[in-house]
Coordinates of C-alpha atoms in Angstrom, one line a residue:
X45 CA -3.3 6.3 -15.6
X46 CA 0.0 4.7 -16.7
X47 CA 0.4 3.2 -20.1
X48 CA -1.4 -0.2 -19.9
X49 CA 1.3 -1.9 -22.0
X50 CA 4.0 -0.8 -19.4
X51 CA 2.1 -2.8 -16.8
X52 CA 1.8 -6.0 -18.9
X53 CA 4.2 -8.5 -20.2
X54 CA 5.2 -8.5 -23.8
X55 CA 3.9 -11.3 -26.1
X56 CA 6.6 -14.0 -26.8
X57 CA 8.3 -13.4 -30.1
X58 CA 11.1 -15.1 -32.0
X59 CA 13.1 -11.8 -32.2
X60 CA 13.1 -11.1 -28.4
X61 CA 16.5 -10.2 -27.1
X62 CA 17.8 -12.7 -24.6
X63 CA 18.4 -11.2 -21.2
X64 CA 21.2 -12.8 -19.1
X65 CA 21.2 -12.0 -15.4
X66 CA 24.7 -12.3 -14.1
X67 CA 25.9 -12.1 -10.5
X68 CA 29.3 -10.7 -9.6
X69 CA 30.6 -14.1 -8.3
X70 CA 29.5 -15.9 -11.5
X71 CA 30.9 -13.3 -13.9
X72 CA 34.0 -15.1 -15.0
X73 CA 32.1 -18.4 -15.6
X74 CA 29.5 -16.5 -17.7
X75 CA 32.2 -14.7 -19.7
X76 CA 34.0 -18.0 -20.3
X77 CA 30.8 -19.5 -21.7
X78 CA 30.3 -16.7 -24.3
X79 CA 31.8 -16.2 -27.7
X80 CA 34.9 -14.0 -27.6
X81 CA 33.3 -11.0 -29.3
X82 CA 30.6 -11.0 -26.6
X83 CA 33.0 -11.5 -23.7
X84 CA 35.3 -8.9 -25.1
X85 CA 32.5 -6.4 -25.5
X86 CA 31.3 -7.0 -22.0
X87 CA 34.7 -6.4 -20.6
X88 CA 35.2 -3.2 -22.7
X89 CA 31.9 -1.7 -21.4
X90 CA 33.0 -2.4 -17.9
X91 CA 30.3 -5.0 -17.1
X92 CA 31.1 -6.5 -13.7
X93 CA 27.8 -8.0 -12.7
X94 CA 27.2 -5.2 -10.2
X95 CA 23.6 -4.3 -9.3
X96 CA 22.3 -1.6 -11.6
X97 CA 24.4 -2.5 -14.6
X98 CA 22.5 -3.2 -17.8
X99 CA 24.0 -3.4 -21.3
X100 CA 23.0 -4.4 -24.8
X101 CA 25.8 -6.3 -26.5
X102 CA 26.2 -7.3 -30.2
X103 CA 26.0 -11.0 -30.6
X104 CA 26.2 -12.7 -34.0
X105 CA 23.4 -11.4 -36.2
X106 CA 21.6 -9.8 -33.2
X107 CA 22.3 -8.9 -29.7
X108 CA 22.0 -10.1 -26.1
X109 CA 21.4 -8.1 -22.9
X110 CA 23.1 -8.4 -19.6
X111 CA 21.9 -7.3 -16.2
X112 CA 24.1 -7.2 -13.1
X113 CA 22.8 -9.2 -10.2
X114 CA 25.4 -8.2 -7.6
X115 CA 26.0 -10.6 -4.8
X116 CA 23.5 -12.3 -2.5
X117 CA 24.5 -10.0 0.3
X118 CA 23.8 -6.9 -1.8
X119 CA 20.6 -8.3 -3.1
X120 CA 19.4 -8.8 0.4
X121 CA 19.6 -5.1 1.0
X122 CA 17.0 -4.3 -1.6
X123 CA 14.3 -5.7 -3.9
X124 CA 13.1 -5.5 -7.5
X125 CA 16.6 -5.6 -8.9
X126 CA 15.6 -6.4 -12.4
X127 CA 13.7 -3.1 -12.4
X128 CA 17.0 -1.4 -13.0
X129 CA 17.5 -3.3 -16.2
X130 CA 14.0 -2.2 -17.3
X131 CA 15.1 1.4 -16.9
X132 CA 18.6 0.9 -18.3
X133 CA 18.0 -1.0 -21.5
X134 CA 16.9 0.5 -24.8
X135 CA 13.4 -0.1 -26.1
X136 CA 12.5 -3.6 -27.3
X137 CA 11.3 -7.0 -26.2
X138 CA 13.5 -9.0 -23.8
X139 CA 13.2 -12.7 -22.8
X140 CA 14.9 -13.9 -19.6
X141 CA 17.7 -16.3 -20.6
X142 CA 18.8 -17.2 -17.0
X143 CA 17.1 -19.7 -14.8
X144 CA 16.2 -17.9 -11.6
X145 CA 14.6 -19.5 -8.6
X146 CA 10.8 -19.2 -8.9
X147 CA 10.5 -16.6 -6.1
X148 CA 13.3 -14.4 -7.6
X149 CA 11.8 -14.7 -11.1
X150 CA 8.4 -13.6 -9.8
X151 CA 9.8 -10.7 -7.8
X152 CA 12.0 -9.6 -10.7
X153 CA 9.1 -9.8 -13.2
X154 CA 6.9 -7.7 -10.9
X155 CA 9.7 -5.2 -10.4
X156 CA 10.1 -4.9 -14.1
X157 CA 6.4 -4.1 -14.5
X158 CA 6.4 -1.6 -11.6
X159 CA 9.4 0.2 -13.2
X160 CA 6.9 1.0 -16.0
X161 CA 4.7 3.1 -13.7
X162 CA 4.6 6.8 -14.4
X163 CA 2.4 9.4 -12.8
X164 CA 1.6 11.5 -15.9
X165 CA -1.6 13.3 -15.0
X166 CA 0.0 16.7 -15.0
X167 CA 3.2 16.2 -17.0
X168 CA 4.2 13.9 -19.8
X169 CA 6.4 11.0 -18.4
X170 CA 7.1 8.3 -21.0
X171 CA 7.5 4.8 -19.6
X172 CA 10.6 2.8 -20.4
X173 CA 10.5 1.1 -23.8
X174 CA 12.0 -2.1 -22.6
X175 CA 9.4 -4.8 -22.2
X176 CA 9.7 -8.3 -20.8
X177 CA 8.3 -11.6 -21.9
X178 CA 6.8 -13.3 -18.9
X179 CA 9.5 -15.7 -17.5
X180 CA 8.5 -19.4 -17.5
X181 CA 7.1 -20.8 -14.3
X182 CA 5.5 -17.6 -13.0
X183 CA 1.8 -16.7 -12.7
X184 CA 1.9 -13.9 -15.2
X185 CA -1.7 -12.9 -14.9
X186 CA -1.4 -12.6 -11.2
X187 CA 1.7 -10.5 -11.4
X188 CA 0.1 -8.2 -13.9
X189 CA -2.9 -7.8 -11.6
X190 CA -0.5 -6.9 -8.7
X191 CA 1.1 -4.3 -10.9
X192 CA -2.2 -2.7 -11.9
X193 CA -3.3 -2.7 -8.3
X194 CA -0.2 -1.0 -7.2
X195 CA -0.6 1.6 -10.0
X196 CA -4.1 2.4 -8.8
X197 CA -2.8 2.9 -5.3
X198 CA 0.0 5.1 -6.5
X199 CA -2.2 7.2 -8.7
X200 CA -4.7 7.9 -5.9
X201 CA -2.0 8.9 -3.5
X202 CA 0.0 11.0 -6.0
X203 CA -3.0 13.0 -7.0
X204 CA -3.0 16.3 -5.0
X205 CA -5.9 17.1 -2.7
X206 CA -7.2 19.7 -5.2
X207 CA -8.2 16.8 -7.5
X208 CA -8.6 14.1 -4.8
X209 CA -11.1 15.1 -2.2
X210 CA -13.9 13.0 -0.7
X211 CA -15.9 13.4 -3.8
X212 CA -13.1 12.1 -6.1
X213 CA -12.2 9.3 -3.7
X214 CA -15.8 8.1 -3.8
X215 CA -15.8 8.3 -7.6
X216 CA -12.7 6.1 -7.6
X217 CA -14.4 3.5 -5.5
X218 CA -17.5 3.7 -7.7
X219 CA -15.4 3.2 -10.8
X220 CA -13.7 0.1 -9.2
X221 CA -17.1 -1.3 -8.3
X222 CA -18.6 -0.7 -11.7
X223 CA -15.6 -2.4 -13.4
X224 CA -16.0 -5.5 -11.4
X225 CA -19.8 -5.8 -10.9
X226 CA -19.6 -4.7 -7.2
X227 CA -22.1 -2.5 -5.3
X228 CA -21.1 0.8 -3.9
X229 CA -23.1 3.2 -1.7
X230 CA -22.1 6.5 -0.2
X231 CA -23.4 8.3 2.8
X232 CA -22.6 12.0 2.6
X233 CA -22.6 15.2 4.7
X234 CA -25.3 15.9 7.2
X235 CA -26.6 12.3 6.8
X236 CA -23.5 11.1 8.7
X237 CA -24.3 13.2 11.8
X238 CA -26.7 10.7 13.4
X239 CA -25.0 7.4 12.6
X240 CA -21.4 8.3 12.1
X241 CA -20.8 11.3 14.4
X242 CA -17.0 11.0 14.5
X243 CA -16.7 11.0 10.7
X244 CA -19.0 13.9 10.6
X245 CA -17.2 15.9 13.3
X246 CA -13.8 15.5 11.6
X247 CA -15.1 16.4 8.1
X248 CA -17.7 19.1 8.8
X249 CA -15.3 22.1 8.7
X250 CA -14.5 21.5 5.0
X251 CA -16.7 22.8 2.2
X252 CA -16.1 19.4 0.7
X253 CA -18.5 17.3 2.7
X254 CA -17.4 14.0 4.4
X255 CA -18.5 10.7 3.1
X256 CA -18.6 7.0 4.1
X257 CA -18.0 4.8 1.1
X258 CA -19.2 1.2 1.3
X259 CA -18.2 -1.2 -1.5
X260 CA -19.4 -4.9 -1.5
X261 CA -18.7 -7.8 -3.8
X262 CA -19.2 -11.6 -3.7
X263 CA -21.8 -13.9 -2.3
X264 CA -19.7 -16.9 -1.2
X265 CA -16.5 -17.5 0.7
X266 CA -15.1 -16.0 3.9
X267 CA -16.2 -12.5 4.8
X268 CA -13.3 -10.0 4.6
X269 CA -13.8 -6.3 5.4
X270 CA -11.1 -3.7 4.6
X271 CA -11.3 -0.3 6.3
X272 CA -9.1 2.4 4.9
X273 CA -8.4 5.9 6.2
X274 CA -9.5 8.4 3.7
X275 CA -8.3 11.8 5.0
X276 CA -7.8 13.5 1.7
X277 CA -5.9 16.4 3.3
X278 CA -5.0 16.9 6.9
X279 CA -4.3 20.5 8.0
X280 CA -4.3 19.2 11.6
X281 CA -7.5 21.1 12.3
X282 CA -7.4 23.7 15.0
X283 CA -4.2 22.0 16.2
X284 CA -2.8 23.1 12.9
X285 CA 0.3 21.5 11.5
X286 CA 3.4 23.5 10.7
X287 CA 3.9 24.0 7.0
X288 CA 6.8 21.5 6.9
X289 CA 4.5 18.8 8.3
X290 CA 1.6 19.7 5.9
X291 CA 3.7 19.2 2.8
X292 CA 2.9 15.4 2.4
X293 CA -0.7 15.5 3.6
X294 CA -2.1 14.7 0.2
X295 CA -1.0 11.1 1.1
X296 CA -3.1 11.0 4.3
X297 CA -5.6 9.0 2.3
X298 CA -3.0 6.3 1.7
X299 CA -4.9 3.8 3.7
X300 CA -7.9 4.1 1.5
X301 CA -5.8 4.0 -1.7
X302 CA -4.1 0.9 -0.5
X303 CA -7.4 -1.0 0.4
X304 CA -8.8 0.0 -3.0
X305 CA -5.7 -1.4 -4.7
X306 CA -5.9 -4.5 -2.6
X307 CA -9.6 -4.9 -3.4
X308 CA -8.9 -4.6 -7.1
X309 CA -6.2 -7.3 -6.8
X310 CA -8.6 -9.5 -4.9
X311 CA -11.2 -9.1 -7.6
X312 CA -8.9 -9.5 -10.6
X313 CA -7.2 -12.6 -9.1
X314 CA -10.5 -14.3 -8.3
X315 CA -10.1 -14.6 -4.6
X316 CA -13.3 -16.2 -3.4
X317 CA -14.4 -14.0 -0.5
X318 CA -17.3 -11.8 0.4
X319 CA -15.5 -8.5 0.2
X320 CA -16.5 -5.3 1.9
X321 CA -14.5 -2.1 1.7
X322 CA -15.3 0.8 4.0
X323 CA -13.7 4.2 3.6
X324 CA -14.4 7.3 5.8
X325 CA -13.5 10.1 3.4
X326 CA -12.9 13.5 4.9
X327 CA -10.8 16.6 4.7
X328 CA -9.6 17.8 8.1
X329 CA -9.9 21.6 7.7
X330 CA -10.0 24.8 9.8
X331 CA -13.1 26.8 9.9
X332 CA -15.6 28.1 12.5
X333 CA -17.3 24.8 12.4
X334 CA -14.2 22.7 13.1
X335 CA -14.2 20.3 16.1
X336 CA -12.1 21.6 19.0
X337 CA -9.5 20.3 21.5
X338 CA -11.2 19.0 24.6
X339 CA -14.5 18.4 22.8
X340 CA -16.1 15.1 23.9
X341 CA -17.6 13.3 21.0
X342 CA -19.8 10.2 21.1
X343 CA -18.9 7.5 18.6
X344 CA -21.2 5.2 16.6
X345 CA -20.4 2.5 19.1
X346 CA -21.5 4.7 22.0
X347 CA -18.0 5.1 23.4
X348 CA -17.2 8.8 24.2
X349 CA -13.9 10.3 23.0
X350 CA -12.2 13.3 24.5
X351 CA -10.4 15.2 21.7
X352 CA -7.0 16.3 23.0
X353 CA -5.5 16.9 19.6
X354 CA -7.5 17.6 16.4
X355 CA -4.5 16.3 14.5
X356 CA -5.2 12.8 15.7
X357 CA -8.3 12.6 13.5
X358 CA -7.6 9.5 11.5
X359 CA -8.4 7.2 14.4
X360 CA -11.7 9.0 14.9
X361 CA -13.0 8.4 11.4
X362 CA -11.7 4.8 11.4
X363 CA -13.5 4.2 14.7
X364 CA -17.0 4.8 13.3
X365 CA -16.1 2.7 10.2
X366 CA -14.8 -0.2 12.3
X367 CA -17.9 -0.1 14.5
X368 CA -20.0 -0.4 11.4
X369 CA -17.9 -3.3 10.2
X370 CA -18.4 -5.2 13.4
X371 CA -22.2 -4.9 13.2
X372 CA -22.3 -7.8 10.8
X373 CA -20.5 -11.2 10.6
X374 CA -16.9 -10.8 9.5
X375 CA -14.1 -13.5 9.4
X376 CA -11.3 -11.0 8.9
X377 CA -11.3 -7.3 9.6
X378 CA -8.3 -5.2 8.4
X379 CA -7.7 -1.4 8.9
X380 CA -5.0 0.4 6.9
X381 CA -4.0 4.0 7.7
X382 CA -1.3 6.5 7.5
X383 CA -1.8 7.0 11.1
X384 CA 1.2 7.9 13.2
X385 CA 4.7 9.4 12.8
X386 CA 5.7 7.1 15.7
X387 CA 5.4 4.1 13.3
X388 CA 7.9 5.8 11.0
X389 CA 10.3 6.4 13.8
X390 CA 10.0 2.8 14.9
X391 CA 10.5 1.0 11.5
X392 CA 11.2 3.7 8.9
X393 CA 9.3 4.2 5.6
X394 CA 10.0 0.8 4.0
X395 CA 8.3 -1.5 6.5
X396 CA 4.6 -1.7 7.2
X397 CA 4.0 -2.4 10.9
X398 CA 0.9 -4.3 11.8
X399 CA -1.0 -5.2 14.9
X400 CA -3.0 -8.4 15.6
X401 CA -3.9 -10.7 18.5
X402 CA -4.1 -13.6 16.1
X403 CA -0.9 -15.6 16.0
X404 CA -1.9 -17.6 12.9
X405 CA -2.6 -14.4 11.0
X406 CA 0.6 -12.8 12.1
X407 CA 2.6 -15.8 11.0
X408 CA 0.9 -16.0 7.7
X409 CA 1.6 -12.3 7.1
X410 CA 5.2 -12.5 8.0
X411 CA 5.7 -15.5 5.7
X412 CA 3.8 -13.9 2.9
X413 CA 5.8 -10.7 3.1
X414 CA 9.0 -12.5 2.3
X415 CA 7.4 -14.4 -0.6
X416 CA 6.1 -11.3 -2.3
X417 CA 8.7 -8.6 -1.4
X418 CA 6.3 -6.6 0.7
X419 CA 8.0 -6.1 4.1
X420 CA 5.8 -6.0 7.2
X421 CA 6.6 -6.3 10.9
X422 CA 4.4 -7.3 13.8
X423 CA 3.9 -4.8 16.6
X424 CA 2.3 -5.5 20.0
X425 CA -1.1 -4.7 21.3
X426 CA 0.5 -4.0 24.7
X427 CA -2.3 -4.2 27.2
X428 CA -0.6 -2.2 30.0
X429 CA -0.8 0.9 27.7
X430 CA -4.6 0.7 27.7
X431 CA -4.6 3.2 30.7
X432 CA -2.9 5.8 28.4
X433 CA -6.0 6.1 26.2
X434 CA -8.5 6.4 29.1
X435 CA -8.9 10.1 30.1
X436 CA -10.7 11.4 33.2
X437 CA -14.0 12.6 31.6
X438 CA -14.6 10.2 28.7
X439 CA -14.2 6.6 27.7
X440 CA -11.2 7.3 25.4
X441 CA -8.5 9.8 24.7
X442 CA -7.7 10.4 21.0
X443 CA -4.2 11.8 21.7
X444 CA -2.5 10.7 25.0
X445 CA 0.0 13.2 26.4
X446 CA 3.6 12.3 26.6
X447 CA 4.1 10.9 23.1
X448 CA 5.3 7.5 24.3
X449 CA 4.3 4.4 22.2
X450 CA 2.2 6.6 19.8
X451 CA 1.6 3.9 17.3
X452 CA 0.7 1.3 19.9
X453 CA -1.8 3.6 21.7
X454 CA -3.4 4.5 18.4
X455 CA -3.8 0.8 17.6
X456 CA -5.2 0.1 21.0
X457 CA -7.7 2.9 20.4
X458 CA -8.8 1.3 17.2
X459 CA -9.0 -2.2 18.7
X460 CA -11.8 -0.9 21.1
X461 CA -14.0 -0.4 18.0
X462 CA -13.0 -3.7 16.3
X463 CA -14.3 -5.8 19.2
X464 CA -16.4 -8.7 17.9
X465 CA -14.3 -9.4 14.8
X466 CA -12.8 -12.9 15.2
X467 CA -9.6 -11.7 13.5
X468 CA -8.5 -8.1 13.3
X469 CA -5.3 -6.6 11.9
X470 CA -4.3 -2.9 11.8
X471 CA -1.6 -1.6 9.5
X472 CA 0.0 1.7 10.3
X473 CA 1.5 2.4 6.9
X474 CA 3.5 5.3 5.4
X475 CA 2.2 5.1 1.9
X476 CA 5.1 7.0 0.4
X477 CA 8.5 6.3 -1.2
X478 CA 10.7 9.1 0.0
X479 CA 13.6 8.3 -2.4
X480 CA 13.5 6.5 -5.7
X481 CA 14.4 2.8 -5.7
X482 CA 14.1 0.0 -8.2
X483 CA 10.5 -0.4 -9.2
X484 CA 9.5 2.3 -6.7
X485 CA 9.7 5.9 -7.9
X486 CA 9.5 8.7 -5.3
X487 CA 5.9 9.2 -4.5
X488 CA 2.8 7.2 -3.4
X489 CA 3.4 3.6 -2.6
X490 CA 1.2 0.7 -1.5
X491 CA 2.3 -1.3 1.6
X492 CA 1.0 -4.5 3.1
X493 CA -1.4 -5.2 0.3
X494 CA 0.5 -8.0 -1.5
X495 CA 1.3 -9.6 1.9
X496 CA -2.4 -9.6 2.8
X497 CA -3.4 -11.0 -0.6
X498 CA -1.0 -13.8 -0.2
X499 CA -1.9 -14.5 3.5
X500 CA -5.7 -14.4 3.3
X501 CA -6.2 -17.8 1.6
X502 CA -3.7 -19.4 4.1
X503 CA -5.6 -18.1 7.0
X504 CA -9.2 -18.3 5.8
X505 CA -9.0 -20.9 3.1
X506 CA -10.5 -18.6 0.5

């Protein structure tokens, strides 16, 4: 786990170094307001207010720090810009000396904490020594909870499959449950065959037996059920992936990692809901017992599924978990999965596409995404494509031929198993940061969780 101090704000102290956030267009005004030694030093070190610049400048008996804030147009092309100052300043305690709008201050503070994340399980990776005093006017406890939740998600995704199989994923869920007084049950191996045949079929080829993880917390408030895809490694099964496509498959449990991070944030921020988290945890392997192309499998719901590609396994395991979720009352049902490459082609790695038939939920998610710097985009449950997932010999096809609208057909497949939920949203996330960015190192990344945490009270009144 990352250094806990790096994910928390520093305590206020008289000796904290003031941090001035200076935009390019306000540079001359800022320089004019400083003592000449400070202004001269800033000019000599080449400070222009450009994004990414951070300097410590002698001032009187102490020092002040400056962080470039670019222009509004440049800031709009990214997020978490203060995270660059966290990485660029020397160790010490800093206090924001610039009045930023509340939303920008909260985003900057969160970015600063996220810049402190390091995945150090296998190699020492010291966090930056620069710590920030919580800016005035922000909800510091909430932002710290968001940072810890994101760190949990990143840790789970970054851990390779050798140390993050179905067993370890279940252990992570149990640890979360124990820390927050929640209940957690796990159904394992052959016990899944009768009630969860799709989960069992996908996971049976691996020596690491499949599991269905079921975490519950809360006795009052709206009922919220989160379902996360927990494919701890995906070879593609008998439709085996090429090596280049297998390279990132440790992240194929990113949906489960994200719902566990979201669950932790919900518990730590005191969101009053009756929370349930369902994770089908499997490894899609190759062996003599692997499920085959053109097998017809019967789901928990009773719908039959023709398997036309064993590499479209995520929707199979999610189907049984969604069917279970709908067997009891639920006000909001959410599935999160690293499900299709088609979603990446459509919106790239930075945006989490989501599907819902509920306009109020969609509007709340889009509004929340902007507030908490967690970009999402609504995609359509396009009914005319339903015919694409209906093969000749079974109720459903797990991998329609042709490749058109791959993310949409996957979402339509899942919606068949979410019938009965008054509100359902499916997120087709990437779960990975391909290139380092402020507050987001290369590696595992949560997507959509902050937007959901912000939107749920608006939609359900929790």
